[in-house]
XYZ file of N, CA, C and O in Angstrom:
684
model
N -9.790 77.231 -15.148
C -9.817 76.120 -14.305
C -8.380 75.738 -13.973
O -7.568 75.625 -14.873
N -8.187 75.607 -12.722
C -6.839 75.289 -12.271
C -6.795 73.829 -11.859
O -7.648 73.361 -11.123
N -5.837 73.191 -12.321
C -5.690 71.774 -11.994
C -4.526 71.593 -11.029
O -3.529 72.312 -11.095
N -4.745 70.680 -10.165
C -3.659 70.402 -9.211
C -2.735 69.377 -9.839
O -3.180 68.464 -10.541
N -1.478 69.551 -9.600
C -0.563 68.574 -10.184
C -0.798 67.209 -9.569
O -1.047 67.083 -8.374
N -0.771 66.224 -10.404
C -0.987 64.864 -9.901
C 0.244 64.422 -9.109
O 1.373 64.753 -9.462
N -0.011 63.733 -7.998
C 1.136 63.297 -7.188
C 2.002 62.321 -7.958
O 1.534 61.581 -8.799
N 3.241 62.375 -7.655
C 4.166 61.468 -8.319
C 3.887 60.049 -7.857
O 3.383 59.829 -6.754
N 4.250 59.073 -8.658
C 3.950 57.690 -8.278
C 4.622 57.277 -6.976
O 4.050 56.556 -6.185
N 5.817 57.787 -6.707
C 6.472 57.367 -5.475
C 5.796 57.992 -4.262
O 5.792 57.412 -3.192
N 5.182 59.192 -4.367
C 4.461 59.795 -3.245
C 3.229 58.973 -2.902
O 2.888 58.792 -1.740
N 2.509 58.486 -3.923
C 1.328 57.664 -3.675
C 1.705 56.357 -2.971
O 1.003 55.909 -2.081
N 2.804 55.772 -3.368
C 3.251 54.523 -2.742
C 3.593 54.747 -1.269
O 3.288 53.910 -0.420
N 4.228 55.859 -0.976
C 4.575 56.152 0.422
C 3.334 56.360 1.273
O 3.263 55.897 2.410
N 2.343 57.077 0.723
C 1.107 57.294 1.485
C 0.356 55.996 1.716
O -0.175 55.751 2.782
N 0.301 55.198 0.678
C -0.366 53.911 0.811
C 0.342 53.035 1.859
O -0.291 52.373 2.667
N 1.676 53.037 1.833
C 2.445 52.247 2.809
C 2.205 52.755 4.235
O 2.064 51.969 5.168
N 2.130 54.061 4.404
C 1.921 54.640 5.737
C 0.537 54.297 6.276
O 0.360 54.134 7.488
N -0.468 54.204 5.420
C -1.821 53.882 5.862
C -2.053 52.397 6.037
O -2.920 51.983 6.788
N -1.268 51.567 5.388
C -1.499 50.120 5.410
C -1.158 49.544 6.781
O -0.174 49.924 7.420
N -1.998 48.644 7.229
C -1.772 47.965 8.510
C -1.459 46.491 8.306
O -1.307 45.751 9.266
N -1.359 46.056 7.115
C -1.037 44.661 6.823
C 0.393 44.363 7.269
O 1.301 45.157 7.061
N 0.610 43.205 7.878
C 1.955 42.790 8.274
C 2.376 43.244 9.655
O 3.458 42.900 10.108
N 1.565 44.016 10.339
C 1.918 44.476 11.687
C 2.032 43.312 12.671
O 2.878 43.308 13.567
N 1.208 42.330 12.501
C 1.239 41.173 13.394
C 2.455 40.287 13.130
O 2.943 39.611 14.024
N 2.959 40.301 11.919
C 4.144 39.501 11.595
C 5.345 40.008 12.379
O 6.108 39.234 12.944
N 5.496 41.316 12.455
C 6.612 41.900 13.197
C 6.492 41.538 14.683
O 7.470 41.129 15.323
N 5.289 41.674 15.219
C 5.070 41.332 16.620
C 5.300 39.841 16.859
O 5.936 39.440 17.842
N 4.830 39.012 15.944
C 5.035 37.565 16.057
C 6.505 37.189 16.004
O 6.973 36.332 16.767
N 7.271 37.816 15.131
C 8.711 37.563 15.051
C 9.410 37.990 16.339
O 10.311 37.306 16.822
N 9.004 39.110 16.894
C 9.585 39.572 18.153
C 9.332 38.552 19.264
O 10.256 38.183 20.002
N 8.100 38.087 19.381
C 7.777 37.098 20.415
C 8.508 35.773 20.174
O 8.938 35.112 21.116
N 8.653 35.372 18.926
C 9.370 34.136 18.606
C 10.831 34.226 19.053
O 11.361 33.299 19.677
N 11.482 35.328 18.750
C 12.879 35.509 19.168
C 12.983 35.504 20.686
O 13.906 34.898 21.259
N 12.054 36.152 21.366
C 12.073 36.178 22.840
C 11.865 34.774 23.418
O 12.531 34.395 24.396
N 10.975 33.980 22.816
C 10.750 32.614 23.301
C 11.981 31.747 23.089
O 12.345 30.946 23.948
N 12.665 31.892 21.967
C 13.882 31.126 21.711
C 14.960 31.515 22.726
O 15.667 30.657 23.262
N 15.078 32.809 23.008
C 16.071 33.252 23.996
C 15.756 32.702 25.387
O 16.651 32.240 26.097
N 14.508 32.739 25.787
C 14.121 32.216 27.105
C 14.335 30.703 27.175
O 14.810 30.181 28.177
N 13.996 30.000 26.116
C 14.243 28.560 26.085
C 15.723 28.246 26.158
O 16.143 27.310 26.839
N 16.537 29.024 25.475
C 17.983 28.835 25.536
C 18.538 29.106 26.920
O 19.422 28.388 27.406
N 18.026 30.131 27.583
C 18.458 30.412 28.956
C 18.070 29.263 29.883
O 18.840 28.888 30.765
N 16.917 28.687 29.651
C 16.490 27.548 30.470
C 17.421 26.357 30.253
O 17.766 25.651 31.208
N 17.871 26.148 29.014
C 18.818 25.062 28.732
C 20.127 25.308 29.481
O 20.680 24.404 30.114
N 20.632 26.532 29.422
C 21.873 26.867 30.139
C 21.721 26.657 31.639
O 22.611 26.106 32.295
N 20.613 27.092 32.190
C 20.397 26.941 33.636
C 20.245 25.483 34.037
O 20.728 25.079 35.106
N 19.611 24.662 33.210
C 19.462 23.246 33.534
C 20.809 22.527 33.465
O 21.102 21.665 34.292
N 21.656 22.879 32.498
C 22.994 22.291 32.424
C 23.790 22.664 33.673
O 24.496 21.833 34.239
N 23.692 23.911 34.092
C 24.398 24.365 35.287
C 23.890 23.633 36.530
O 24.671 23.178 37.360
N 22.593 23.526 36.666
C 22.012 22.863 37.842
C 22.383 21.391 37.880
O 22.613 20.815 38.947
N 22.468 20.744 36.736
C 22.893 19.355 36.669
C 24.329 19.206 37.175
O 24.629 18.306 37.963
N 25.224 20.083 36.745
C 26.622 20.029 37.189
C 26.731 20.333 38.684
O 27.501 19.695 39.414
N 25.962 21.299 39.167
C 26.002 21.655 40.590
C 25.488 20.511 41.454
O 26.065 20.180 42.485
N 24.419 19.868 41.021
C 23.845 18.759 41.778
C 24.805 17.575 41.819
O 24.980 16.952 42.872
N 25.454 17.273 40.708
C 26.423 16.175 40.675
C 27.578 16.452 41.643
O 27.997 15.565 42.396
N 28.061 17.683 41.653
C 29.151 18.058 42.561
C 28.705 17.976 44.017
O 29.420 17.444 44.871
N 27.509 18.477 44.319
C 27.021 18.463 45.701
C 26.788 17.038 46.190
O 27.116 16.714 47.332
N 26.235 16.182 45.360
C 26.000 14.800 45.782
C 27.307 14.056 46.016
O 27.429 13.294 46.981
N 28.297 14.271 45.176
C 29.604 13.653 45.386
C 30.235 14.181 46.663
O 30.830 13.427 47.444
N 30.096 15.475 46.905
C 30.632 16.092 48.123
C 29.972 15.481 49.362
O 30.663 15.118 50.318
N 28.663 15.347 49.348
C 27.943 14.791 50.501
C 28.353 13.341 50.771
O 28.616 12.965 51.915
N 28.389 12.530 49.719
C 28.779 11.130 49.896
C 30.199 11.000 50.436
O 30.470 10.179 51.319
N 31.108 11.800 49.915
C 32.511 11.662 50.308
C 32.743 12.063 51.761
O 33.471 11.375 52.483
N 32.127 13.155 52.213
C 32.361 13.560 53.610
C 31.661 12.621 54.582
O 32.166 12.389 55.687
N 30.520 12.058 54.187
C 29.864 11.087 55.063
C 30.712 9.829 55.225
O 30.859 9.302 56.326
N 31.294 9.362 54.133
C 32.144 8.176 54.217
C 33.417 8.467 55.006
O 33.874 7.633 55.794
N 33.976 9.642 54.824
C 35.226 9.989 55.507
C 35.020 10.240 56.994
O 35.929 10.034 57.801
N 33.834 10.684 57.390
C 33.575 10.999 58.797
C 33.234 9.770 59.625
O 33.182 9.849 60.852
N 33.019 8.659 58.986
C 32.667 7.443 59.719
C 33.798 7.045 60.660
O 34.965 6.993 60.270
N 33.447 6.747 61.885
C 34.449 6.321 62.866
C 34.983 4.932 62.540
O 36.046 4.542 63.022
N 34.256 4.175 61.733
C 34.720 2.846 61.322
C 35.724 2.936 60.163
O 36.358 1.954 59.831
N 35.829 4.110 59.550
C 36.731 4.302 58.417
C 38.181 4.248 58.896
O 38.585 5.011 59.760
N 38.960 3.341 58.331
C 40.356 3.164 58.727
C 41.298 4.081 57.948
O 42.385 4.385 58.424
N 40.886 4.494 56.758
C 41.753 5.324 55.923
C 41.746 6.772 56.380
O 40.837 7.224 57.083
N 42.727 7.518 55.922
C 42.832 8.942 56.193
C 41.604 9.653 55.599
O 41.294 9.448 54.419
N 40.887 10.497 56.364
C 39.670 11.139 55.836
C 39.915 11.976 54.579
O 39.091 11.965 53.670
N 41.036 12.681 54.516
C 41.312 13.495 53.329
C 41.475 12.620 52.084
O 41.004 12.969 51.007
N 42.121 11.468 52.246
C 42.299 10.597 51.084
C 40.981 9.955 50.657
O 40.786 9.672 49.472
N 40.071 9.734 51.605
C 38.748 9.189 51.256
C 37.991 10.188 50.383
O 37.430 9.831 49.341
N 37.999 11.462 50.781
C 37.302 12.499 50.005
C 37.933 12.631 48.622
O 37.233 12.658 47.603
N 39.247 12.677 48.567
C 39.952 12.806 47.294
C 39.649 11.618 46.385
O 39.435 11.778 45.174
N 39.599 10.418 46.964
C 39.320 9.219 46.183
C 37.901 9.236 45.618
O 37.676 8.851 44.468
N 36.928 9.674 46.404
C 35.549 9.776 45.920
C 35.480 10.705 44.704
O 34.810 10.402 43.709
N 36.147 11.844 44.791
C 36.108 12.792 43.680
C 36.836 12.250 42.453
O 36.395 12.470 41.322
N 37.932 11.556 42.668
C 38.658 10.977 41.534
C 37.808 9.924 40.829
O 37.763 9.870 39.598
N 37.123 9.084 41.608
C 36.287 8.029 41.018
C 35.084 8.615 40.275
O 34.598 8.025 39.318
N 34.593 9.768 40.730
C 33.449 10.411 40.065
C 33.883 11.249 38.866
O 33.032 11.795 38.156
N 35.193 11.372 38.643
C 35.679 12.185 37.536
C 35.614 13.673 37.817
O 35.580 14.492 36.902
N 35.589 14.040 39.087
C 35.472 15.448 39.477
C 36.678 15.926 40.283
O 36.575 16.889 41.039
N 37.816 15.261 40.138
C 38.987 15.573 40.973
C 39.417 17.028 40.843
O 39.830 17.645 41.837
N 39.309 17.607 39.663
C 39.746 18.995 39.470
C 38.797 20.002 40.111
O 39.137 21.165 40.261
N 37.617 19.561 40.509
C 36.637 20.468 41.101
C 36.735 20.531 42.629
O 36.146 21.405 43.255
N 37.492 19.624 43.229
C 37.673 19.615 44.687
C 38.678 20.691 45.053
O 39.787 20.723 44.544
N 38.285 21.597 45.954
C 39.162 22.691 46.341
C 39.893 22.404 47.643
O 41.085 22.641 47.750
N 39.170 21.905 48.651
C 39.781 21.731 49.963
C 39.038 20.648 50.733
O 37.819 20.539 50.643
N 39.787 19.857 51.487
C 39.192 18.886 52.400
C 39.961 18.974 53.711
O 41.166 19.169 53.715
N 39.220 18.871 54.798
C 39.828 19.031 56.114
C 39.140 18.097 57.093
O 37.914 17.991 57.106
N 39.932 17.431 57.927
C 39.386 16.514 58.925
C 39.822 16.980 60.309
O 40.927 17.487 60.494
N 38.926 16.793 61.280
C 39.208 17.154 62.665
C 38.829 15.965 63.556
O 37.723 15.915 64.080
N 39.737 15.007 63.702
C 39.411 13.844 64.533
C 39.703 14.116 66.014
O 40.640 14.819 66.357
N 38.852 13.577 66.859
C 39.081 13.587 68.302
C 38.948 12.147 68.782
O 38.767 11.229 67.991
N 39.003 11.966 70.096
C 38.938 10.622 70.645
C 37.599 9.942 70.366
O 37.540 8.760 70.057
N 36.504 10.703 70.443
C 35.183 10.093 70.275
C 34.388 10.661 69.103
O 33.193 10.418 68.998
N 35.026 11.448 68.219
C 34.290 11.995 67.070
C 35.250 12.280 65.925
O 36.466 12.339 66.108
N 34.653 12.470 64.761
C 35.426 12.860 63.578
C 34.556 13.798 62.754
O 33.424 13.471 62.413
N 35.097 14.958 62.432
C 34.413 15.944 61.602
C 35.215 16.143 60.323
O 36.416 16.365 60.375
N 34.536 16.064 59.189
C 35.177 16.235 57.887
C 34.431 17.335 57.138
O 33.212 17.323 57.052
N 35.198 18.293 56.602
C 34.648 19.400 55.823
C 35.349 19.448 54.478
O 36.561 19.260 54.406
N 34.583 19.705 53.424
C 35.165 19.807 52.081
C 34.424 20.877 51.293
O 33.237 21.138 51.537
N 35.127 21.495 50.352
C 34.527 22.477 49.456
C 34.987 22.182 48.035
O 36.062 21.636 47.822
N 34.154 22.565 47.100
C 34.461 22.371 45.693
C 33.810 23.462 44.866
O 32.928 24.172 45.342
N 34.241 23.586 43.634
C 33.718 24.631 42.758
C 33.564 24.071 41.349
O 34.349 23.234 40.914
N 32.547 24.553 40.660
C 32.343 24.164 39.270
C 31.923 25.378 38.459
O 31.318 26.320 38.981
N 32.255 25.342 37.175
C 31.909 26.413 36.261
C 31.404 25.780 34.965
O 32.034 24.869 34.434
N 30.277 26.266 34.472
C 29.667 25.721 33.265
C 29.586 26.837 32.219
O 28.970 27.875 32.476
N 30.195 26.649 31.050
C 30.084 27.673 30.004
C 28.659 27.720 29.452
O 27.996 26.697 29.341
N 28.207 28.905 29.128
C 26.844 29.073 28.615
C 26.853 29.142 27.093
O 27.855 29.513 26.480
N 25.728 28.775 26.492
C 25.568 28.894 25.049
C 24.670 30.083 24.716
O 25.027 30.935 23.917
N 23.522 30.138 25.327
C 22.531 31.145 24.990
C 22.660 32.405 25.836
O 22.330 33.493 25.380
N 23.124 32.262 27.057
C 23.223 33.434 27.935
C 24.394 34.329 27.547
O 24.527 35.427 28.085
N 25.215 33.896 26.605
C 26.286 34.755 26.101
C 25.713 35.984 25.407
O 26.373 37.018 25.357
N 24.475 35.878 24.915
C 23.820 37.038 24.313
C 23.570 38.121 25.351
O 23.447 39.286 25.019
N 23.498 37.730 26.631
C 23.309 38.677 27.729
C 24.626 38.977 28.432
O 24.639 39.471 29.545
N 25.747 38.620 27.806
C 27.099 38.851 28.319
C 27.384 38.041 29.587
O 28.085 38.491 30.482
N 26.814 36.836 29.670
C 27.115 35.897 30.747
C 27.833 34.719 30.096
O 27.212 33.892 29.440
N 29.146 34.668 30.270
C 29.934 33.643 29.589
C 29.914 32.296 30.299
O 30.026 31.263 29.653
N 29.819 32.303 31.622
C 29.750 31.044 32.356
C 29.032 31.241 33.679
O 28.909 32.354 34.175
N 28.541 30.126 34.220
C 27.867 30.120 35.516
C 28.760 29.331 36.474
O 29.173 28.217 36.171
N 29.072 29.909 37.624
C 30.002 29.319 38.578
C 29.343 29.219 39.940
O 28.587 30.111 40.337
N 29.642 28.138 40.654
C 29.144 27.976 42.011
C 30.192 27.272 42.858
O 31.040 26.550 42.344
N 30.124 27.496 44.152
C 30.964 26.808 45.124
C 30.041 26.061 46.068
O 29.053 26.624 46.557
N 30.337 24.799 46.315
C 29.531 23.991 47.224
C 30.411 23.491 48.361
O 31.629 23.411 48.227
N 29.775 23.166 49.454
C 30.506 22.649 50.604
C 29.657 21.651 51.369
O 28.430 21.612 51.227
N 30.336 20.852 52.165
C 29.634 19.866 52.980
C 30.463 19.594 54.232
O 31.691 19.642 54.202
N 29.774 19.323 55.313
C 30.405 18.958 56.576
C 29.644 17.786 57.155
O 28.415 17.775 57.164
N 30.384 16.795 57.622
C 29.769 15.635 58.271
C 30.532 15.352 59.557
O 31.745 15.521 59.635
N 29.780 14.923 60.564
C 30.383 14.602 61.851
C 29.749 13.332 62.389
O 28.530 13.163 62.336
N 30.592 12.454 62.875
C 30.098 11.281 63.584
C 30.771 11.290 64.944
O 31.974 11.473 65.055
N 29.955 11.101 65.964
C 30.509 11.085 67.318
C 29.796 10.022 68.138
O 28.681 9.618 67.836
N 30.486 9.594 69.154
C 29.930 8.613 70.076
C 29.703 9.325 71.395
O 30.618 9.938 71.950
N 28.480 9.267 71.879
C 28.176 9.899 73.165
C 27.837 8.821 74.186
O 27.629 7.657 73.850
N 27.791 9.209 75.418
C 27.480 8.292 76.515
C 28.409 7.077 76.508
O 27.982 5.926 76.501
N 29.675 7.361 76.483
C 30.659 6.288 76.497
C 30.712 5.704 77.903
O 30.843 6.427 78.890
N 30.578 4.402 77.986
C 30.643 3.730 79.282
C 32.087 3.360 79.572
O 32.752 2.757 78.743
N 32.535 3.751 80.745
C 33.895 3.446 81.166
C 33.809 2.647 82.459
O 33.075 3.007 83.373
N 34.554 1.588 82.492
C 34.567 0.740 83.689
C 35.920 0.860 84.373
O 36.961 0.890 83.719
N 35.885 0.914 85.680
C 37.109 0.946 86.475
C 37.118 -0.327 87.310
O 36.234 -0.545 88.131
N 38.094 -1.154 87.066
C 38.211 -2.421 87.776
C 39.294 -2.253 88.841
O 40.425 -1.870 88.534
N 38.938 -2.527 90.071
C 39.877 -2.366 91.189
C 40.228 -3.734 91.759
O 39.366 -4.580 91.983
N 41.488 -3.893 92.021
C 41.983 -5.142 92.605
C 42.083 -4.948 94.122
O 42.879 -4.158 94.606
N 41.233 -5.668 94.849
C 41.286 -5.567 96.309
C 41.648 -6.917 96.948
O 41.323 -7.207 98.094
N 42.372 -7.684 96.189
C 42.767 -9.006 96.694
C 43.857 -8.844 97.766
O 44.356 -7.746 98.023
N 44.257 -9.946 98.307
C 45.241 -9.955 99.385
C 46.583 -9.384 98.968
O 47.313 -8.818 99.788
N 46.955 -9.483 97.695
C 48.254 -8.974 97.255
C 48.327 -7.449 97.331
O 49.402 -6.873 97.371
N 47.179 -6.775 97.341
C 47.149 -5.314 97.400
C 47.356 -4.807 98.826
O 47.585 -3.628 99.035
N 47.300 -5.676 99.815
C 47.409 -5.242 101.203
C 48.856 -5.023 101.638
O 49.103 -4.409 102.659
N 49.785 -5.507 100.876
C 51.184 -5.326 101.248
C 51.630 -3.919 100.897
O 51.317 -3.392 99.833
N 52.364 -3.311 101.758
C 52.869 -1.955 101.522
C 51.718 -0.964 101.473
O 50.712 -1.089 102.175
N 51.863 0.022 100.641
C 50.839 1.073 100.518
C 50.088 0.945 99.191
O 49.707 1.934 98.578
N 49.876 -0.279 98.713
C 49.213 -0.518 97.433
C 47.775 0.007 97.441
O 47.333 0.627 96.483
N 47.032 -0.215 98.495
C 45.636 0.243 98.588
C 45.596 1.762 98.603
O 44.733 2.370 97.963
N 46.516 2.409 99.283
C 46.569 3.883 99.303
C 46.809 4.448 97.921
O 46.180 5.425 97.500
N 47.738 3.836 97.186
C 48.015 4.275 95.815
C 46.812 4.034 94.916
O 46.491 4.828 94.030
N 46.112 2.930 95.141
C 44.914 2.606 94.357
C 43.825 3.642 94.574
O 43.168 4.084 93.636
N 43.640 4.073 95.826
C 42.613 5.076 96.138
C 42.940 6.411 95.457
O 42.048 7.063 94.893
N 44.217 6.804 95.482
C 44.608 8.070 94.833
C 44.379 7.983 93.313
O 43.847 8.899 92.689
N 44.778 6.859 92.726
C 44.615 6.671 91.291
C 43.133 6.662 90.895
O 42.743 7.228 89.869
N 42.288 6.031 91.709
C 40.847 5.982 91.417
C 40.233 7.381 91.495
O 39.374 7.734 90.681
N 40.669 8.183 92.461
C 40.133 9.553 92.558
C 40.568 10.398 91.379
O 39.794 11.209 90.867
N 41.800 10.220 90.915
C 42.272 10.987 89.748
C 41.542 10.548 88.484
O 41.281 11.355 87.607
N 41.206 9.294 88.408
C 40.483 8.782 87.242
C 39.114 9.417 87.160
O 38.626 9.809 86.135
C-alpha cells in the first residue's frame, strides 16, 4: 500500500486562502470609499475656485458699470482701480481701459485669479486659474441740437446775414 505524502501545513493554508471568498467585498468597498473621498475633495476644490471666480467677475462688472457712467466725474481707470482696492482684489486687476467720446464712454477691464488646490494635487493639478473680463458702455443717442439765429435789425448792417447763412449751412 502506497501512501501519499501529507501536504505540508503551509500548502494547505495557501490552498484554503486561494479558495476563500471572504473579504472580497471589503476590498471593493475600500476602493469605492477612496474614490468617493477623492471626488468629494475635487468638488471642494472646484467650489472654492468658482467662489473666487464669481467674486472677481462681480467686482469687475460693478466697477466697469460705475466707470462707464456718463455722470461719473472721476477718471474711469481710477474708478475701476478703486473698486478693486475696496474689494481687496487689487492684485487681481490686470488692465483697465477707457474710451470716452463726446456722447459715450466705453470701459474695459480684465483680471485674473488663481486658487491653489488641496485634493486635485493628487491628479497633478496644483492650482486652478482663470481670466475674466468685462466691458460696459453708456451712450446718449438722439441728441437734440438747437440752432438759434438772430434776425433782428442789427444783423442787417453789412454782410451779417450772409455770414449767418454760411455758418448755418456749415453747422
